[in-house]
PDB file of N, CA and C in Angstrom:
ATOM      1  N   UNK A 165    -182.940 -47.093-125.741  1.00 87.00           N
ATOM      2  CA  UNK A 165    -182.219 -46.270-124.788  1.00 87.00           C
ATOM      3  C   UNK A 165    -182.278 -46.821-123.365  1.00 87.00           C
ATOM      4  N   UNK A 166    -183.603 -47.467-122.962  1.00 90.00           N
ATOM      5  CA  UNK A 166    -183.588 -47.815-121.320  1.00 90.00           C
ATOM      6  C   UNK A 166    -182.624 -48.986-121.595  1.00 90.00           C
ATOM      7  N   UNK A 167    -182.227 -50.036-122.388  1.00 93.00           N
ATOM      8  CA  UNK A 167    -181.427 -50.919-122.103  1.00 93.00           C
ATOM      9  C   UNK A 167    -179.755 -50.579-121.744  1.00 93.00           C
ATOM     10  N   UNK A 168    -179.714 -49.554-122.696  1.00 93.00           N
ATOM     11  CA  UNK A 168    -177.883 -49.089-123.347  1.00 93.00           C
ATOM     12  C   UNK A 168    -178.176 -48.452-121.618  1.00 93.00           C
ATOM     13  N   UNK A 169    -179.359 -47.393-121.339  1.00 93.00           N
ATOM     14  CA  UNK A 169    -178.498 -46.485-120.007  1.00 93.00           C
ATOM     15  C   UNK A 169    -178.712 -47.517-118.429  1.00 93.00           C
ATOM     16  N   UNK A 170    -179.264 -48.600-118.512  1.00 94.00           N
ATOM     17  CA  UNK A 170    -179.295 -49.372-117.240  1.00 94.00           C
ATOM     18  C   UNK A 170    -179.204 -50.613-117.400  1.00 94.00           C
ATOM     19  N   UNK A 171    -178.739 -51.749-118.781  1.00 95.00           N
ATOM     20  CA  UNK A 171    -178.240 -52.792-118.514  1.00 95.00           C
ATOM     21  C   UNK A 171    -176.966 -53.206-119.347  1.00 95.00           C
ATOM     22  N   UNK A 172    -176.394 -52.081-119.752  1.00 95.00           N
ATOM     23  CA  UNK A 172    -175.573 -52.553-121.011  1.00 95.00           C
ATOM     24  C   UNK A 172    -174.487 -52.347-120.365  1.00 95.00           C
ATOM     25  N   UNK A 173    -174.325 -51.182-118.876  1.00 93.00           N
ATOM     26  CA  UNK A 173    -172.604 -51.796-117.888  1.00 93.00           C
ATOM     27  C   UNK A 173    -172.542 -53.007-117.511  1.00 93.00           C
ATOM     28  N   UNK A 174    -173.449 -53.776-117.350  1.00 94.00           N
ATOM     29  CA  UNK A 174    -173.046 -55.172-116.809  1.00 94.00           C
ATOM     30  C   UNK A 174    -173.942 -56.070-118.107  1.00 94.00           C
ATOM     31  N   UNK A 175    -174.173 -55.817-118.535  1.00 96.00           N
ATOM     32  CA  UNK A 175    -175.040 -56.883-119.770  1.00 96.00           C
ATOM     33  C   UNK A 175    -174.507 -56.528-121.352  1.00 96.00           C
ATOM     34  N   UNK A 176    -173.254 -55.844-121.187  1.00 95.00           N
ATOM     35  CA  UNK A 176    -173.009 -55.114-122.921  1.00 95.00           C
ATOM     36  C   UNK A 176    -171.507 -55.221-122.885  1.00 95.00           C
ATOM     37  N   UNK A 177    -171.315 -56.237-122.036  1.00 89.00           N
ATOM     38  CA  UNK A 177    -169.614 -56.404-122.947  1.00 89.00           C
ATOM     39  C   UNK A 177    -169.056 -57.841-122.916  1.00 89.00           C
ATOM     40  N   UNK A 178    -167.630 -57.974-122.887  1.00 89.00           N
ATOM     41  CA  UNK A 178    -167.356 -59.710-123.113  1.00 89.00           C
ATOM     42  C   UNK A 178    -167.666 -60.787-122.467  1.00 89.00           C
ATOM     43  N   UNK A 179    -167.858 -60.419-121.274  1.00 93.00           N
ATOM     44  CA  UNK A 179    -168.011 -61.128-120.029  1.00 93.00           C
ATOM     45  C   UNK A 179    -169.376 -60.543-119.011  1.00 93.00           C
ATOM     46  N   UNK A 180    -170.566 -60.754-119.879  1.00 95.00           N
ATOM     47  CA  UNK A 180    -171.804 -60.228-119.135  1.00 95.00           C
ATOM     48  C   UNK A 180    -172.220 -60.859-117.799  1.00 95.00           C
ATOM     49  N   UNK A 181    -172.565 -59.940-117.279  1.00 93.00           N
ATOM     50  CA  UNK A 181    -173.547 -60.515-115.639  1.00 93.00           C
ATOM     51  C   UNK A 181    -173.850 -61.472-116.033  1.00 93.00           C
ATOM     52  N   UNK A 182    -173.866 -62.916-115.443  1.00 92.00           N
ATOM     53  CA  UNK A 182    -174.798 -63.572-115.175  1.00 92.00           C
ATOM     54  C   UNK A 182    -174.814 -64.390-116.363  1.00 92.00           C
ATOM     55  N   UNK A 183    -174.161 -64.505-117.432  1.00 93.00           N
ATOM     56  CA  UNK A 183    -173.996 -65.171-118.468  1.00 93.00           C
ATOM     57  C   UNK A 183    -175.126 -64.072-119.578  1.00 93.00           C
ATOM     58  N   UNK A 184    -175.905 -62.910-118.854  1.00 95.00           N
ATOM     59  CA  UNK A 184    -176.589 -62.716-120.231  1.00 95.00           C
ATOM     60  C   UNK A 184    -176.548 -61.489-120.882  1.00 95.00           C
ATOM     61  N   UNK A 185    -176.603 -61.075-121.961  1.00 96.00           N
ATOM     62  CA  UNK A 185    -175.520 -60.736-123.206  1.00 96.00           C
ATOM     63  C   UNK A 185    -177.033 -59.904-123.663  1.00 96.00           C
ATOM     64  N   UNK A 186    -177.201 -58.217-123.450  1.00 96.00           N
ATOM     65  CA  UNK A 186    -178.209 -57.375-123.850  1.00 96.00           C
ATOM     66  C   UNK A 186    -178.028 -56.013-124.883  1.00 96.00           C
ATOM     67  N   UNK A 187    -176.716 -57.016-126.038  1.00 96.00           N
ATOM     68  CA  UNK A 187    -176.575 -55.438-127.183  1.00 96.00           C
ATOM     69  C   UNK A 187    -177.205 -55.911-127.827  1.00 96.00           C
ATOM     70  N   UNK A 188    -177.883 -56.686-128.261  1.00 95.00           N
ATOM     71  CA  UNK A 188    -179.036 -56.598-129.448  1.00 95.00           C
ATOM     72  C   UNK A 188    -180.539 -56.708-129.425  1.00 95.00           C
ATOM     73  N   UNK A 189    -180.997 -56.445-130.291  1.00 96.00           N
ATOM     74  CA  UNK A 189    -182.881 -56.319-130.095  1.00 96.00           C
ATOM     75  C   UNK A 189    -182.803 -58.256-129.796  1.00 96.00           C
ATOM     76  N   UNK A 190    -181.963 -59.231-130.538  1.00 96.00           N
ATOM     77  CA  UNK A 190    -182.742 -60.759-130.497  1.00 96.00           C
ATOM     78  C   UNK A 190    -181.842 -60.827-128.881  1.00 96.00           C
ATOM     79  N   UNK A 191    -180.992 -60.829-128.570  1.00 96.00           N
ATOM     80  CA  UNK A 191    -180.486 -60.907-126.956  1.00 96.00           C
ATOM     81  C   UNK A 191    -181.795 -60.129-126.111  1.00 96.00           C
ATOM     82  N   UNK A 192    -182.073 -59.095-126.474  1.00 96.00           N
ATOM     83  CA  UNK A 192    -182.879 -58.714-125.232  1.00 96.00           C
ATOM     84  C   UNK A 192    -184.198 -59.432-125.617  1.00 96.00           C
ATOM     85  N   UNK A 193    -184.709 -59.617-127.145  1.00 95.00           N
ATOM     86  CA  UNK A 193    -186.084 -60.454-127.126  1.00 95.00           C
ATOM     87  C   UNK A 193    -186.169 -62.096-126.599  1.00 95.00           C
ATOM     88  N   UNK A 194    -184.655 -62.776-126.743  1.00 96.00           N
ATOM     89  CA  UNK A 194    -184.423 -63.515-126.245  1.00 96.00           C
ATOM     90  C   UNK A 194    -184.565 -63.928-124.441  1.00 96.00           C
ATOM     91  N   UNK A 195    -184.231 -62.767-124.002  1.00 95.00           N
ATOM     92  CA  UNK A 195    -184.281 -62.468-122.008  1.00 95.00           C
ATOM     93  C   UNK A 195    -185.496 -62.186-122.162  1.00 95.00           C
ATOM     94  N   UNK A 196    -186.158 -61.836-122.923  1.00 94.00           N
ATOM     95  CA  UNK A 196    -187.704 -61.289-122.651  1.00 94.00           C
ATOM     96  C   UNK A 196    -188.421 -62.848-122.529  1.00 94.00           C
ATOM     97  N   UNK A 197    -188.436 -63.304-123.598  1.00 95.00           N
ATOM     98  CA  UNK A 197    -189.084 -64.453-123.665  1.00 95.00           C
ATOM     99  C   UNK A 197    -188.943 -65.634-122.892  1.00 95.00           C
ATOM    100  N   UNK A 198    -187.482 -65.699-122.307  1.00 93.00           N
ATOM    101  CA  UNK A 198    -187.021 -66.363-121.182  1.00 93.00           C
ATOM    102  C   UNK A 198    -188.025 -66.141-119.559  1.00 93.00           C
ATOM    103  N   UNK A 199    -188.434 -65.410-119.619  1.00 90.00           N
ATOM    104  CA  UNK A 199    -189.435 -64.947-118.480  1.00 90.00           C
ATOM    105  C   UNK A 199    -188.473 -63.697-117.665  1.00 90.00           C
ATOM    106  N   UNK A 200    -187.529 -63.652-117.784  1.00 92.00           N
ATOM    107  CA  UNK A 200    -186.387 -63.175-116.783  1.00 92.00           C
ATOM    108  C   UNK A 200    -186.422 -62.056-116.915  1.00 92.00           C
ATOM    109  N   UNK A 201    -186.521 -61.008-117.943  1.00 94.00           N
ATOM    110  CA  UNK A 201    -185.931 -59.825-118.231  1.00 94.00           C
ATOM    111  C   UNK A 201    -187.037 -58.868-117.537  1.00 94.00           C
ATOM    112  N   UNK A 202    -188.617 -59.357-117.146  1.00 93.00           N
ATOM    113  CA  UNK A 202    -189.490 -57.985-116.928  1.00 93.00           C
ATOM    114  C   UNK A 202    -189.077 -58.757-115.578  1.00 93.00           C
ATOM    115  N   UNK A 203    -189.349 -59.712-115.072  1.00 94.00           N
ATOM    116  CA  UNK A 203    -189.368 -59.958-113.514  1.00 94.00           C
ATOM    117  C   UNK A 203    -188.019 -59.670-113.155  1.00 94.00           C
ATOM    118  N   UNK A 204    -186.417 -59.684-113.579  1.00 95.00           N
ATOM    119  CA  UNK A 204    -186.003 -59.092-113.228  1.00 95.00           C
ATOM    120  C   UNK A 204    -186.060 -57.137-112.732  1.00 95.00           C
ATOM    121  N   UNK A 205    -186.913 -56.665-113.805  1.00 95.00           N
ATOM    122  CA  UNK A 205    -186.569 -54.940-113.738  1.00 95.00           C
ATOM    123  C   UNK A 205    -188.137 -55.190-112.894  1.00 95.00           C
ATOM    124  N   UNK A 206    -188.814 -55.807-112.693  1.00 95.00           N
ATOM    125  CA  UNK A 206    -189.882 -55.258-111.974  1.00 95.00           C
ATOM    126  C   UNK A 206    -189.792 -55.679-110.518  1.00 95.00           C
ATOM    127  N   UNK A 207    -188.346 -56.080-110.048  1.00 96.00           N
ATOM    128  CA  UNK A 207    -188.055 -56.918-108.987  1.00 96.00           C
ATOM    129  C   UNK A 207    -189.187 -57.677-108.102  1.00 96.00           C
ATOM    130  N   UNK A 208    -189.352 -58.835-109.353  1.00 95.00           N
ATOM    131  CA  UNK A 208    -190.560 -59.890-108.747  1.00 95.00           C
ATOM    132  C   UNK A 208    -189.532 -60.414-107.634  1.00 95.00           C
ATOM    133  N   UNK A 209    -190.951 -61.443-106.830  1.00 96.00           N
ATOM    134  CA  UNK A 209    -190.044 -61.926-105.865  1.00 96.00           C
ATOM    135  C   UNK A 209    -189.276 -63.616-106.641  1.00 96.00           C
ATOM    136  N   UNK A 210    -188.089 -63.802-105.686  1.00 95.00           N
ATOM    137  CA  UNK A 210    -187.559 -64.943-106.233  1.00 95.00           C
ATOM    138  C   UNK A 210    -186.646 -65.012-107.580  1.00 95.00           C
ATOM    139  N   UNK A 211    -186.417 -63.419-107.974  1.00 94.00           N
ATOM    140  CA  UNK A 211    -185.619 -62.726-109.008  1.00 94.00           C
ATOM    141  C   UNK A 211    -184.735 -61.650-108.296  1.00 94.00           C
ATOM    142  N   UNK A 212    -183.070 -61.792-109.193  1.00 94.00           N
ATOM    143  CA  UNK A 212    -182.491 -61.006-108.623  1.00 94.00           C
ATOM    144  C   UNK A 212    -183.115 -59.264-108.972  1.00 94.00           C
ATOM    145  N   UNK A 213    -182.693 -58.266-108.277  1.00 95.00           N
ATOM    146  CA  UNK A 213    -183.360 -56.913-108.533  1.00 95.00           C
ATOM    147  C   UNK A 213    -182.713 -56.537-109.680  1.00 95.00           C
ATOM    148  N   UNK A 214    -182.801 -55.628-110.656  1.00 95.00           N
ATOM    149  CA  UNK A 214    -182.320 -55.211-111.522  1.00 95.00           C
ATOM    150  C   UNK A 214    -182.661 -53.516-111.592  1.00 95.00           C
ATOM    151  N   UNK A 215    -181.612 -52.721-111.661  1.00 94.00           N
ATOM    152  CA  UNK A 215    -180.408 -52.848-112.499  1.00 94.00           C
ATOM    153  C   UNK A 215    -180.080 -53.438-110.724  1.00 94.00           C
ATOM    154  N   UNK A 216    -178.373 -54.059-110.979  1.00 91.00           N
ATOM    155  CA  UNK A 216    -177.908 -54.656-109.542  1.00 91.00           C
ATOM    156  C   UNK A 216    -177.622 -53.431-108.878  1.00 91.00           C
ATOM    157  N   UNK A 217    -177.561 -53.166-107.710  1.00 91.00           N
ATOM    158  CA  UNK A 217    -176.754 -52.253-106.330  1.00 91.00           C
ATOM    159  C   UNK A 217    -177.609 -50.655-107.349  1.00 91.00           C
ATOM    160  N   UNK A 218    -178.640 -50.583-107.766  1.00 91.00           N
ATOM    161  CA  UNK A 218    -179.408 -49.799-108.309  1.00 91.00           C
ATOM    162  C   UNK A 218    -180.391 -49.071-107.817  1.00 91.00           C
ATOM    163  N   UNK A 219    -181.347 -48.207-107.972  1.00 94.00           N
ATOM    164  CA  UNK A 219    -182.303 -48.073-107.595  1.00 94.00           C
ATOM    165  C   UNK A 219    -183.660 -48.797-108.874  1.00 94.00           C
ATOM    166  N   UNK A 220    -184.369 -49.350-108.338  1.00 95.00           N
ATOM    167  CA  UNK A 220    -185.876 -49.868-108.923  1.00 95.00           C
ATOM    168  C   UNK A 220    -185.795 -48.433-110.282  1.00 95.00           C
ATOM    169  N   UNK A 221    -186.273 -49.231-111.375  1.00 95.00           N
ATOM    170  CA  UNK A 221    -186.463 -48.393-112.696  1.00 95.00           C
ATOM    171  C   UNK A 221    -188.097 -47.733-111.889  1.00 95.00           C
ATOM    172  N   UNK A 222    -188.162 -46.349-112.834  1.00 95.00           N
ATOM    173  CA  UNK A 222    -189.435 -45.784-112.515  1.00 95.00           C
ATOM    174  C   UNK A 222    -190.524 -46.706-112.630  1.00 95.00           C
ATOM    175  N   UNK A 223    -191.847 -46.555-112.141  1.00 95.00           N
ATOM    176  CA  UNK A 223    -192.998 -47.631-112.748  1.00 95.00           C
ATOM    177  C   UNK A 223    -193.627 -47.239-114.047  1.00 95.00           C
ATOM    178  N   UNK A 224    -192.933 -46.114-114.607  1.00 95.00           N
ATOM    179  CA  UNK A 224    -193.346 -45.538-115.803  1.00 95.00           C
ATOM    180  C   UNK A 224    -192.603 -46.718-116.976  1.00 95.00           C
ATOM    181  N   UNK A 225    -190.774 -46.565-116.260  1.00 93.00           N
ATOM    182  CA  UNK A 225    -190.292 -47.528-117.242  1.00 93.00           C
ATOM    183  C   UNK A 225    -190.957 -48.631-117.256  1.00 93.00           C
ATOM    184  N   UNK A 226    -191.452 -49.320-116.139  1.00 94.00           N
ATOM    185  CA  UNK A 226    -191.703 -50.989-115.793  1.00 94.00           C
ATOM    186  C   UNK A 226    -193.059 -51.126-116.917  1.00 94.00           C
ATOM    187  N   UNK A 227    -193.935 -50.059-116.707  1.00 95.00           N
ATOM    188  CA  UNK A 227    -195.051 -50.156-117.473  1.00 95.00           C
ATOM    189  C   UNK A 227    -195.100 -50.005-118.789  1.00 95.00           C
ATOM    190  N   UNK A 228    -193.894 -49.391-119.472  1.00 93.00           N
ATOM    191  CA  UNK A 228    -193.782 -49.275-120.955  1.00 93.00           C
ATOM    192  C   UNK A 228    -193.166 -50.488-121.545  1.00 93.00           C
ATOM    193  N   UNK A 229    -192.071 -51.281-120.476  1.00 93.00           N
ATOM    194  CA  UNK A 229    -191.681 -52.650-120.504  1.00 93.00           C
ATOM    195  C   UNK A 229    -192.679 -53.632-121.032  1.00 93.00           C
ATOM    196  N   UNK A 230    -193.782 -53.525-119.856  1.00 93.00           N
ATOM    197  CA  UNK A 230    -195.235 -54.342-120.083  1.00 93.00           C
ATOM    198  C   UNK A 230    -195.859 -54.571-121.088  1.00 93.00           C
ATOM    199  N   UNK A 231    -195.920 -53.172-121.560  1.00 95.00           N
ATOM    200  CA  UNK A 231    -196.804 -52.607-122.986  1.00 95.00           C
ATOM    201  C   UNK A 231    -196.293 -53.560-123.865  1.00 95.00           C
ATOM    202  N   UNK A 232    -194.879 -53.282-123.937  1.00 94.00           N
ATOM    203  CA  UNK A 232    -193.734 -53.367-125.126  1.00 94.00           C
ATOM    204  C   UNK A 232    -193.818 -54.825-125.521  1.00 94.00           C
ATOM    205  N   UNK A 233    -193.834 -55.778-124.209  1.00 94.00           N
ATOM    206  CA  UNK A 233    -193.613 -56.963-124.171  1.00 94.00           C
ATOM    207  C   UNK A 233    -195.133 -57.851-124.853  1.00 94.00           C
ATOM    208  N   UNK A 234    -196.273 -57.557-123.776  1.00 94.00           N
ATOM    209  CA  UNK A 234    -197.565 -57.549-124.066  1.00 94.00           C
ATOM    210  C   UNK A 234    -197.984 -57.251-126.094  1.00 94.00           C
ATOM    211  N   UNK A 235    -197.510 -56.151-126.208  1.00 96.00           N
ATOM    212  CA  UNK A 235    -197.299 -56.397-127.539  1.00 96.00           C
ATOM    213  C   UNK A 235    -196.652 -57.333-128.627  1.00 96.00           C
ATOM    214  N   UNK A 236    -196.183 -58.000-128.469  1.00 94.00           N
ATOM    215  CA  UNK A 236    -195.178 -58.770-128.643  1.00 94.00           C
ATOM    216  C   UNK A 236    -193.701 -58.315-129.368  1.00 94.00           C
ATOM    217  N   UNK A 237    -193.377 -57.386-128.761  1.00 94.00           N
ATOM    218  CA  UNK A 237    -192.090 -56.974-128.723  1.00 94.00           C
ATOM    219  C   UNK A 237    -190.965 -56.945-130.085  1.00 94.00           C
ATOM    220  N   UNK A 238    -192.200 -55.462-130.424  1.00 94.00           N
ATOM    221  CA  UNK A 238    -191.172 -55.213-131.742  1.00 94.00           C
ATOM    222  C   UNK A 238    -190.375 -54.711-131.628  1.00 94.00           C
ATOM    223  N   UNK A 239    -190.021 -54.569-132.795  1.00 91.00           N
ATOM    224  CA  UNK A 239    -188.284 -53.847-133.033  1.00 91.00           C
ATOM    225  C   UNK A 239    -188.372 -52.692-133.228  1.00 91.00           C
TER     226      UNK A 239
END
């Protein structure tokens, strides 16, 4: 659900942001593993912010991100 309600307007159709493409679990495990996908939503520095022209996801989301990832990011 956090992907479909804050990256799937610009990451879920023919022509995604940025070249990257977030309707499936291997697309988003793919951005995960890329390094990009938590430092984007946790707006590290030297990463664009995510979601764009957005407000910062809660630190509740950022931290279940962590978990999720840290786990190694099941399905």
């Amino acid at each position: 659900p956090l992907v479909a309600n804050y990256c799937l307007g610009c990451h879920g159709n023919s022509n995604p942001g940025a070249g990257i493409k977030l309707t499936s679990y291997n697309e988003v495990k793919a951005c995960v593993q890329s390094g990009k996908f938590y430092n984007f939503i946790a707006w590290a520095f030297g990463y664009s912010a995510m979601p764009q022209n957005g407000n910062q996801l809660s630190a509740c989301y950022v931290s279940k991100i962590r978990a999720w990832v840290e786990a190694g990011m099941p399905q």
